[in-house]
Amino acid sequence: VKDRYMLSAPVPGFAQRVLLKVGDTVEPQQIVLEIEPLRSALLDPRTKAEARARISVGEAQLKVSEQRASAAASEASLAETELTRIKELLRKGAATQGDLDRALAEARAKAALRRSAEFVVEVTRHELEAARASLQYSASEGGASPRDEKVQVKSPLKARVLRVFQESERVVAAGTQILELGDPSALEVEVEVLSADAVKIQEGMRVVLDRWGGAPLEGKVR
């Protein structure tokens, strides 16, 4: 799975049991875990400083990821327009089936890159929200007690559960890995080939993955 995201505890505390299983689908902003923060962590000045630093880094990363997603969307749109043009030329007899296949592969590749860029944007935005939540709870010195209000850990986007690291109720430290999420429709494969075959393989060539246990998958050499 190409696009993966590790969902971690934003604050130390007592984590409730994780009810999700491997393969389950989670929706954007779905609550996957609630944590009762520890009072000692709420009053820790170093925790506040670390949260402020993560917010600054997260804001910068979000701007970069949004720009990359915008560029990827433009390239995907251009590839889709070119595919439409080739289809029309093929209908008029001014293009070949090979031209159409190449345009189709390019459009699929650019669409995959766009999805990956959008995945990064959602993940970065979620990490920024988690950092802000950490600062909020570390600054609530005179507010509610830890058991009066829980920190909700939410999924940043629609994805599938790939791994569950923490299932039982337990005390966790900030940054403890809880779940690994990903998009199984975005796959990449690393293949070893003989040197005699490798010299014949070029970037952009069409690939068919067969006899893996399911229907043949089409890909493109990166």
PDB file of C-alpha atoms in Angstrom:
ATOM      1  CA  VAL A   1       0.000   0.000   0.000  1.00  0.00           C
ATOM      2  CA  LYS A   2       1.643   3.211  -1.201  1.00  0.00           C
ATOM      3  CA  ASP A   3      -0.194   5.767   0.922  1.00  0.00           C
ATOM      4  CA  ARG A   4       0.007   4.923   4.613  1.00  0.00           C
ATOM      5  CA  TYR A   5      -0.629   6.917   7.751  1.00  0.00           C
ATOM      6  CA  MET A   6       0.244   6.092  11.328  1.00  0.00           C
ATOM      7  CA  LEU A   7      -2.406   7.287  13.768  1.00  0.00           C
ATOM      8  CA  SER A   8      -0.787   8.095  17.132  1.00  0.00           C
ATOM      9  CA  ALA A   9      -1.847   9.327  20.548  1.00  0.00           C
ATOM     10  CA  PRO A  10      -1.595  13.160  20.594  1.00  0.00           C
ATOM     11  CA  VAL A  11      -1.311  13.300  24.409  1.00  0.00           C
ATOM     12  CA  PRO A  12      -0.322  10.851  27.155  1.00  0.00           C
ATOM     13  CA  GLY A  13      -3.197   9.316  29.050  1.00  0.00           C
ATOM     14  CA  PHE A  14      -5.472   6.335  29.518  1.00  0.00           C
ATOM     15  CA  ALA A  15      -6.575   5.021  26.102  1.00  0.00           C
ATOM     16  CA  GLN A  16      -9.835   3.184  25.743  1.00  0.00           C
ATOM     17  CA  ARG A  17     -10.115  -0.096  23.873  1.00  0.00           C
ATOM     18  CA  VAL A  18      -9.836   0.051  20.085  1.00  0.00           C
ATOM     19  CA  LEU A  19     -12.842  -1.689  18.541  1.00  0.00           C
ATOM     20  CA  LEU A  20     -11.656  -1.535  14.917  1.00  0.00           C
ATOM     21  CA  LYS A  21     -10.190  -4.587  13.204  1.00  0.00           C
ATOM     22  CA  VAL A  22      -7.786  -4.957  10.289  1.00  0.00           C
ATOM     23  CA  GLY A  23      -9.694  -4.402   7.055  1.00  0.00           C
ATOM     24  CA  ASP A  24     -12.360  -2.131   8.558  1.00  0.00           C
ATOM     25  CA  THR A  25     -13.166   1.089   6.699  1.00  0.00           C
ATOM     26  CA  VAL A  26     -12.965   4.400   8.568  1.00  0.00           C
ATOM     27  CA  GLU A  27     -14.545   7.643   7.417  1.00  0.00           C
ATOM     28  CA  PRO A  28     -13.073  11.168   7.632  1.00  0.00           C
ATOM     29  CA  GLN A  29     -13.290  12.572  11.172  1.00  0.00           C
ATOM     30  CA  GLN A  30     -14.525   9.240  12.538  1.00  0.00           C
ATOM     31  CA  ILE A  31     -13.559   8.834  16.199  1.00  0.00           C
ATOM     32  CA  VAL A  32     -11.356   5.758  16.491  1.00  0.00           C
ATOM     33  CA  LEU A  33     -10.120   6.258  20.049  1.00  0.00           C
ATOM     34  CA  GLU A  34     -10.672   8.399  23.142  1.00  0.00           C
ATOM     35  CA  ILE A  35      -7.923   9.213  25.631  1.00  0.00           C
ATOM     36  CA  GLU A  36      -8.277  10.515  29.183  1.00  0.00           C
ATOM     37  CA  PRO A  37      -5.290  12.903  29.482  1.00  0.00           C
ATOM     38  CA  LEU A  38      -2.995  12.744  32.473  1.00  0.00           C
ATOM     39  CA  ARG A  39      -3.025  15.831  34.684  1.00  0.00           C
ATOM     40  CA  SER A  40       0.783  15.891  34.981  1.00  0.00           C
ATOM     41  CA  ALA A  41       1.060  16.103  31.214  1.00  0.00           C
ATOM     42  CA  LEU A  42      -1.418  18.948  31.025  1.00  0.00           C
ATOM     43  CA  LEU A  43       0.764  21.163  33.228  1.00  0.00           C
ATOM     44  CA  ASP A  44       4.124  20.263  31.679  1.00  0.00           C
ATOM     45  CA  PRO A  45       5.762  23.385  30.117  1.00  0.00           C
ATOM     46  CA  ARG A  46       7.883  21.243  27.818  1.00  0.00           C
ATOM     47  CA  THR A  47       4.723  19.639  26.438  1.00  0.00           C
ATOM     48  CA  LYS A  48       3.390  23.093  25.612  1.00  0.00           C
ATOM     49  CA  ALA A  49       6.604  24.082  23.838  1.00  0.00           C
ATOM     50  CA  GLU A  50       6.676  20.869  21.832  1.00  0.00           C
ATOM     51  CA  ALA A  51       3.036  21.339  20.814  1.00  0.00           C
ATOM     52  CA  ARG A  52       3.699  24.921  19.669  1.00  0.00           C
ATOM     53  CA  ALA A  53       6.682  23.716  17.632  1.00  0.00           C
ATOM     54  CA  ARG A  54       4.604  20.953  16.020  1.00  0.00           C
ATOM     55  CA  ILE A  55       1.944  23.516  15.124  1.00  0.00           C
ATOM     56  CA  SER A  56       4.493  25.747  13.372  1.00  0.00           C
ATOM     57  CA  VAL A  57       5.960  22.816  11.464  1.00  0.00           C
ATOM     58  CA  GLY A  58       2.493  21.495  10.623  1.00  0.00           C
ATOM     59  CA  GLU A  59       1.340  24.837   9.213  1.00  0.00           C
ATOM     60  CA  ALA A  60       4.394  25.011   6.949  1.00  0.00           C
ATOM     61  CA  GLN A  61       4.002  21.399   5.813  1.00  0.00           C
ATOM     62  CA  LEU A  62       0.323  21.960   5.090  1.00  0.00           C
ATOM     63  CA  LYS A  63       1.099  24.853   2.758  1.00  0.00           C
ATOM     64  CA  VAL A  64       3.681  22.770   0.888  1.00  0.00           C
ATOM     65  CA  SER A  65       1.397  19.736   0.580  1.00  0.00           C
ATOM     66  CA  GLU A  66      -1.498  21.893  -0.655  1.00  0.00           C
ATOM     67  CA  GLN A  67       0.710  23.398  -3.366  1.00  0.00           C
ATOM     68  CA  ARG A  68       1.851  19.940  -4.458  1.00  0.00           C
ATOM     69  CA  ALA A  69      -1.735  18.703  -4.507  1.00  0.00           C
ATOM     70  CA  SER A  70      -2.748  21.659  -6.656  1.00  0.00           C
ATOM     71  CA  ALA A  71       0.064  20.909  -9.109  1.00  0.00           C
ATOM     72  CA  ALA A  72      -0.862  17.214  -9.201  1.00  0.00           C
ATOM     73  CA  ALA A  73      -4.514  18.105  -9.854  1.00  0.00           C
ATOM     74  CA  SER A  74      -3.483  20.328 -12.778  1.00  0.00           C
ATOM     75  CA  GLU A  75      -1.345  17.571 -14.292  1.00  0.00           C
ATOM     76  CA  ALA A  76      -4.159  15.044 -13.855  1.00  0.00           C
ATOM     77  CA  SER A  77      -6.618  17.395 -15.547  1.00  0.00           C
ATOM     78  CA  LEU A  78      -4.188  17.954 -18.435  1.00  0.00           C
ATOM     79  CA  ALA A  79      -3.684  14.190 -18.849  1.00  0.00           C
ATOM     80  CA  GLU A  80      -7.459  13.649 -18.871  1.00  0.00           C
ATOM     81  CA  THR A  81      -7.876  16.349 -21.538  1.00  0.00           C
ATOM     82  CA  GLU A  82      -5.167  14.721 -23.645  1.00  0.00           C
ATOM     83  CA  LEU A  83      -6.882  11.341 -23.271  1.00  0.00           C
ATOM     84  CA  THR A  84     -10.143  12.839 -24.520  1.00  0.00           C
ATOM     85  CA  ARG A  85      -8.310  14.383 -27.496  1.00  0.00           C
ATOM     86  CA  ILE A  86      -6.644  11.072 -28.423  1.00  0.00           C
ATOM     87  CA  LYS A  87      -9.973   9.270 -28.251  1.00  0.00           C
ATOM     88  CA  GLU A  88     -11.443  11.777 -30.704  1.00  0.00           C
ATOM     89  CA  LEU A  89      -8.432  11.443 -33.019  1.00  0.00           C
ATOM     90  CA  LEU A  90      -8.713   7.659 -32.885  1.00  0.00           C
ATOM     91  CA  ARG A  91     -12.372   7.888 -33.832  1.00  0.00           C
ATOM     92  CA  LYS A  92     -11.366   9.975 -36.879  1.00  0.00           C
ATOM     93  CA  GLY A  93      -8.546   7.597 -37.778  1.00  0.00           C
ATOM     94  CA  ALA A  94      -5.809  10.139 -36.964  1.00  0.00           C
ATOM     95  CA  ALA A  95      -4.384   8.230 -33.970  1.00  0.00           C
ATOM     96  CA  THR A  96      -3.449   4.634 -33.214  1.00  0.00           C
ATOM     97  CA  GLN A  97      -4.508   2.261 -30.476  1.00  0.00           C
ATOM     98  CA  GLY A  98      -0.987   2.591 -29.106  1.00  0.00           C
ATOM     99  CA  ASP A  99      -1.476   6.348 -28.747  1.00  0.00           C
ATOM    100  CA  LEU A 100      -4.687   5.700 -26.832  1.00  0.00           C
ATOM    101  CA  ASP A 101      -3.043   3.128 -24.557  1.00  0.00           C
ATOM    102  CA  ARG A 102      -0.215   5.531 -23.715  1.00  0.00           C
ATOM    103  CA  ALA A 103      -2.643   8.386 -23.047  1.00  0.00           C
ATOM    104  CA  LEU A 104      -4.785   6.132 -20.860  1.00  0.00           C
ATOM    105  CA  ALA A 105      -1.768   4.952 -18.861  1.00  0.00           C
ATOM    106  CA  GLU A 106      -0.624   8.548 -18.414  1.00  0.00           C
ATOM    107  CA  ALA A 107      -4.075   9.662 -17.244  1.00  0.00           C
ATOM    108  CA  ARG A 108      -4.227   6.811 -14.730  1.00  0.00           C
ATOM    109  CA  ALA A 109      -0.732   7.572 -13.439  1.00  0.00           C
ATOM    110  CA  LYS A 110      -1.496  11.281 -12.989  1.00  0.00           C
ATOM    111  CA  ALA A 111      -4.796  10.461 -11.263  1.00  0.00           C
ATOM    112  CA  ALA A 112      -2.936   8.188  -8.857  1.00  0.00           C
ATOM    113  CA  LEU A 113      -0.418  10.936  -8.118  1.00  0.00           C
ATOM    114  CA  ARG A 114      -3.285  13.351  -7.475  1.00  0.00           C
ATOM    115  CA  ARG A 115      -4.908  10.938  -5.007  1.00  0.00           C
ATOM    116  CA  SER A 116      -1.591  10.480  -3.226  1.00  0.00           C
ATOM    117  CA  ALA A 117      -1.087  14.242  -2.992  1.00  0.00           C
ATOM    118  CA  GLU A 118      -4.594  14.684  -1.618  1.00  0.00           C
ATOM    119  CA  PHE A 119      -3.884  11.910   0.899  1.00  0.00           C
ATOM    120  CA  VAL A 120      -0.807  13.807   2.110  1.00  0.00           C
ATOM    121  CA  VAL A 121      -2.838  17.021   2.465  1.00  0.00           C
ATOM    122  CA  GLU A 122      -5.482  15.326   4.617  1.00  0.00           C
ATOM    123  CA  VAL A 123      -2.853  13.607   6.756  1.00  0.00           C
ATOM    124  CA  THR A 124      -0.895  16.848   7.244  1.00  0.00           C
ATOM    125  CA  ARG A 125      -4.068  18.724   8.157  1.00  0.00           C
ATOM    126  CA  HIS A 126      -4.929  16.025  10.697  1.00  0.00           C
ATOM    127  CA  GLU A 127      -1.452  16.171  12.254  1.00  0.00           C
ATOM    128  CA  LEU A 128      -1.831  19.932  12.590  1.00  0.00           C
ATOM    129  CA  GLU A 129      -5.188  19.483  14.328  1.00  0.00           C
ATOM    130  CA  ALA A 130      -3.632  16.912  16.654  1.00  0.00           C
ATOM    131  CA  ALA A 131      -0.835  19.336  17.563  1.00  0.00           C
ATOM    132  CA  ARG A 132      -3.384  22.070  18.287  1.00  0.00           C
ATOM    133  CA  ALA A 133      -5.388  19.654  20.421  1.00  0.00           C
ATOM    134  CA  SER A 134      -2.259  18.762  22.368  1.00  0.00           C
ATOM    135  CA  LEU A 135      -1.567  22.434  23.068  1.00  0.00           C
ATOM    136  CA  GLN A 136      -5.192  23.019  24.057  1.00  0.00           C
ATOM    137  CA  TYR A 137      -5.136  20.285  26.683  1.00  0.00           C
ATOM    138  CA  SER A 138      -1.653  21.136  27.935  1.00  0.00           C
ATOM    139  CA  ALA A 139      -2.811  24.728  28.472  1.00  0.00           C
ATOM    140  CA  SER A 140      -6.027  23.873  30.340  1.00  0.00           C
ATOM    141  CA  GLU A 141      -4.495  24.224  33.783  1.00  0.00           C
ATOM    142  CA  GLY A 142      -7.602  25.475  35.521  1.00  0.00           C
ATOM    143  CA  GLY A 143     -10.205  23.774  33.381  1.00  0.00           C
ATOM    144  CA  ALA A 144     -11.922  20.430  33.560  1.00  0.00           C
ATOM    145  CA  SER A 145     -10.288  17.442  35.147  1.00  0.00           C
ATOM    146  CA  PRO A 146      -8.844  14.782  32.805  1.00  0.00           C
ATOM    147  CA  ARG A 147     -11.816  12.475  33.277  1.00  0.00           C
ATOM    148  CA  ASP A 148     -14.340  15.220  32.594  1.00  0.00           C
ATOM    149  CA  GLU A 149     -13.186  15.659  29.016  1.00  0.00           C
ATOM    150  CA  LYS A 150     -11.479  13.171  26.698  1.00  0.00           C
ATOM    151  CA  VAL A 151      -9.160  13.728  23.753  1.00  0.00           C
ATOM    152  CA  GLN A 152     -10.776  12.273  20.640  1.00  0.00           C
ATOM    153  CA  VAL A 153      -8.446  10.679  18.111  1.00  0.00           C
ATOM    154  CA  LYS A 154     -10.056  10.881  14.670  1.00  0.00           C
ATOM    155  CA  SER A 155      -9.297   9.425  11.263  1.00  0.00           C
ATOM    156  CA  PRO A 156      -7.889  12.087   8.897  1.00  0.00           C
ATOM    157  CA  LEU A 157      -9.578  10.610   5.815  1.00  0.00           C
ATOM    158  CA  LYS A 158     -11.472   7.660   4.390  1.00  0.00           C
ATOM    159  CA  ALA A 159      -9.175   4.655   4.527  1.00  0.00           C
ATOM    160  CA  ARG A 160      -8.855   1.038   5.583  1.00  0.00           C
ATOM    161  CA  VAL A 161      -7.273  -0.238   8.769  1.00  0.00           C
ATOM    162  CA  LEU A 162      -3.996  -1.950   7.875  1.00  0.00           C
ATOM    163  CA  ARG A 163      -2.682  -2.665  11.383  1.00  0.00           C
ATOM    164  CA  VAL A 164      -3.839  -2.268  14.987  1.00  0.00           C
ATOM    165  CA  PHE A 165      -0.927  -1.600  17.361  1.00  0.00           C
ATOM    166  CA  GLN A 166      -2.845  -0.867  20.568  1.00  0.00           C
ATOM    167  CA  GLU A 167      -6.117  -2.750  21.076  1.00  0.00           C
ATOM    168  CA  SER A 168      -6.612  -3.097  24.826  1.00  0.00           C
ATOM    169  CA  GLU A 169      -7.249  -0.319  27.335  1.00  0.00           C
ATOM    170  CA  ARG A 170      -3.962   0.966  28.716  1.00  0.00           C
ATOM    171  CA  VAL A 171      -1.901   4.019  29.613  1.00  0.00           C
ATOM    172  CA  VAL A 172      -0.120   5.375  26.540  1.00  0.00           C
ATOM    173  CA  ALA A 173       2.576   7.975  26.027  1.00  0.00           C
ATOM    174  CA  ALA A 174       2.225  10.828  23.552  1.00  0.00           C
ATOM    175  CA  GLY A 175       3.194   9.550  20.105  1.00  0.00           C
ATOM    176  CA  THR A 176       2.258   5.928  20.830  1.00  0.00           C
ATOM    177  CA  GLN A 177       1.194   4.281  17.572  1.00  0.00           C
ATOM    178  CA  ILE A 178      -2.444   3.202  17.622  1.00  0.00           C
ATOM    179  CA  LEU A 179      -3.510   2.353  14.060  1.00  0.00           C
ATOM    180  CA  GLU A 180      -1.986   2.221  10.603  1.00  0.00           C
ATOM    181  CA  LEU A 181      -4.375   3.448   7.904  1.00  0.00           C
ATOM    182  CA  GLY A 182      -4.039   3.310   4.135  1.00  0.00           C
ATOM    183  CA  ASP A 183      -5.708   3.239   0.745  1.00  0.00           C
ATOM    184  CA  PRO A 184      -5.493  -0.322  -0.662  1.00  0.00           C
ATOM    185  CA  SER A 185      -6.520   0.946  -4.109  1.00  0.00           C
ATOM    186  CA  ALA A 186      -3.170   2.780  -4.394  1.00  0.00           C
ATOM    187  CA  LEU A 187      -0.580   0.031  -4.696  1.00  0.00           C
ATOM    188  CA  GLU A 188       3.079  -0.056  -5.684  1.00  0.00           C
ATOM    189  CA  VAL A 189       5.099  -3.178  -6.408  1.00  0.00           C
ATOM    190  CA  GLU A 190       8.870  -3.672  -6.317  1.00  0.00           C
ATOM    191  CA  VAL A 191       9.914  -6.430  -8.704  1.00  0.00           C
ATOM    192  CA  GLU A 192      13.317  -8.063  -9.133  1.00  0.00           C
ATOM    193  CA  VAL A 193      14.246  -9.075 -12.685  1.00  0.00           C
ATOM    194  CA  LEU A 194      17.281 -10.592 -14.364  1.00  0.00           C
ATOM    195  CA  SER A 195      19.835  -8.137 -15.775  1.00  0.00           C
ATOM    196  CA  ALA A 196      19.127  -9.370 -19.297  1.00  0.00           C
ATOM    197  CA  ASP A 197      15.474  -8.421 -18.830  1.00  0.00           C
ATOM    198  CA  ALA A 198      16.130  -5.224 -16.899  1.00  0.00           C
ATOM    199  CA  VAL A 199      17.916  -3.518 -19.811  1.00  0.00           C
ATOM    200  CA  LYS A 200      14.746  -3.901 -21.899  1.00  0.00           C
ATOM    201  CA  ILE A 201      12.504  -2.229 -19.318  1.00  0.00           C
ATOM    202  CA  GLN A 202      11.888   1.478 -19.719  1.00  0.00           C
ATOM    203  CA  GLU A 203      10.081   4.063 -17.609  1.00  0.00           C
ATOM    204  CA  GLY A 204       6.429   4.356 -18.547  1.00  0.00           C
ATOM    205  CA  MET A 205       6.080   0.809 -19.902  1.00  0.00           C
ATOM    206  CA  ARG A 206       2.791  -0.957 -19.252  1.00  0.00           C
ATOM    207  CA  VAL A 207       2.861  -3.735 -16.652  1.00  0.00           C
ATOM    208  CA  VAL A 208       0.386  -6.553 -16.008  1.00  0.00           C
ATOM    209  CA  LEU A 209       0.585  -8.280 -12.616  1.00  0.00           C
ATOM    210  CA  ASP A 210      -0.789 -11.805 -12.892  1.00  0.00           C
ATOM    211  CA  ARG A 211      -1.131 -14.976 -10.777  1.00  0.00           C
ATOM    212  CA  TRP A 212      -1.037 -13.127  -7.455  1.00  0.00           C
ATOM    213  CA  GLY A 213      -4.344 -14.522  -6.208  1.00  0.00           C
ATOM    214  CA  GLY A 214      -6.824 -12.197  -7.872  1.00  0.00           C
ATOM    215  CA  ALA A 215      -7.729 -10.538 -11.152  1.00  0.00           C
ATOM    216  CA  PRO A 216      -4.790  -9.171 -13.225  1.00  0.00           C
ATOM    217  CA  LEU A 217      -3.697  -5.671 -12.193  1.00  0.00           C
ATOM    218  CA  GLU A 218      -2.387  -3.063 -14.614  1.00  0.00           C
ATOM    219  CA  GLY A 219       0.465  -0.784 -13.708  1.00  0.00           C
ATOM    220  CA  LYS A 220       3.171   1.446 -15.090  1.00  0.00           C
ATOM    221  CA  VAL A 221       6.947   1.375 -14.648  1.00  0.00           C
ATOM    222  CA  ARG A 222       8.102   4.277 -12.517  1.00  0.00           C
TER     223      ARG A 222
END
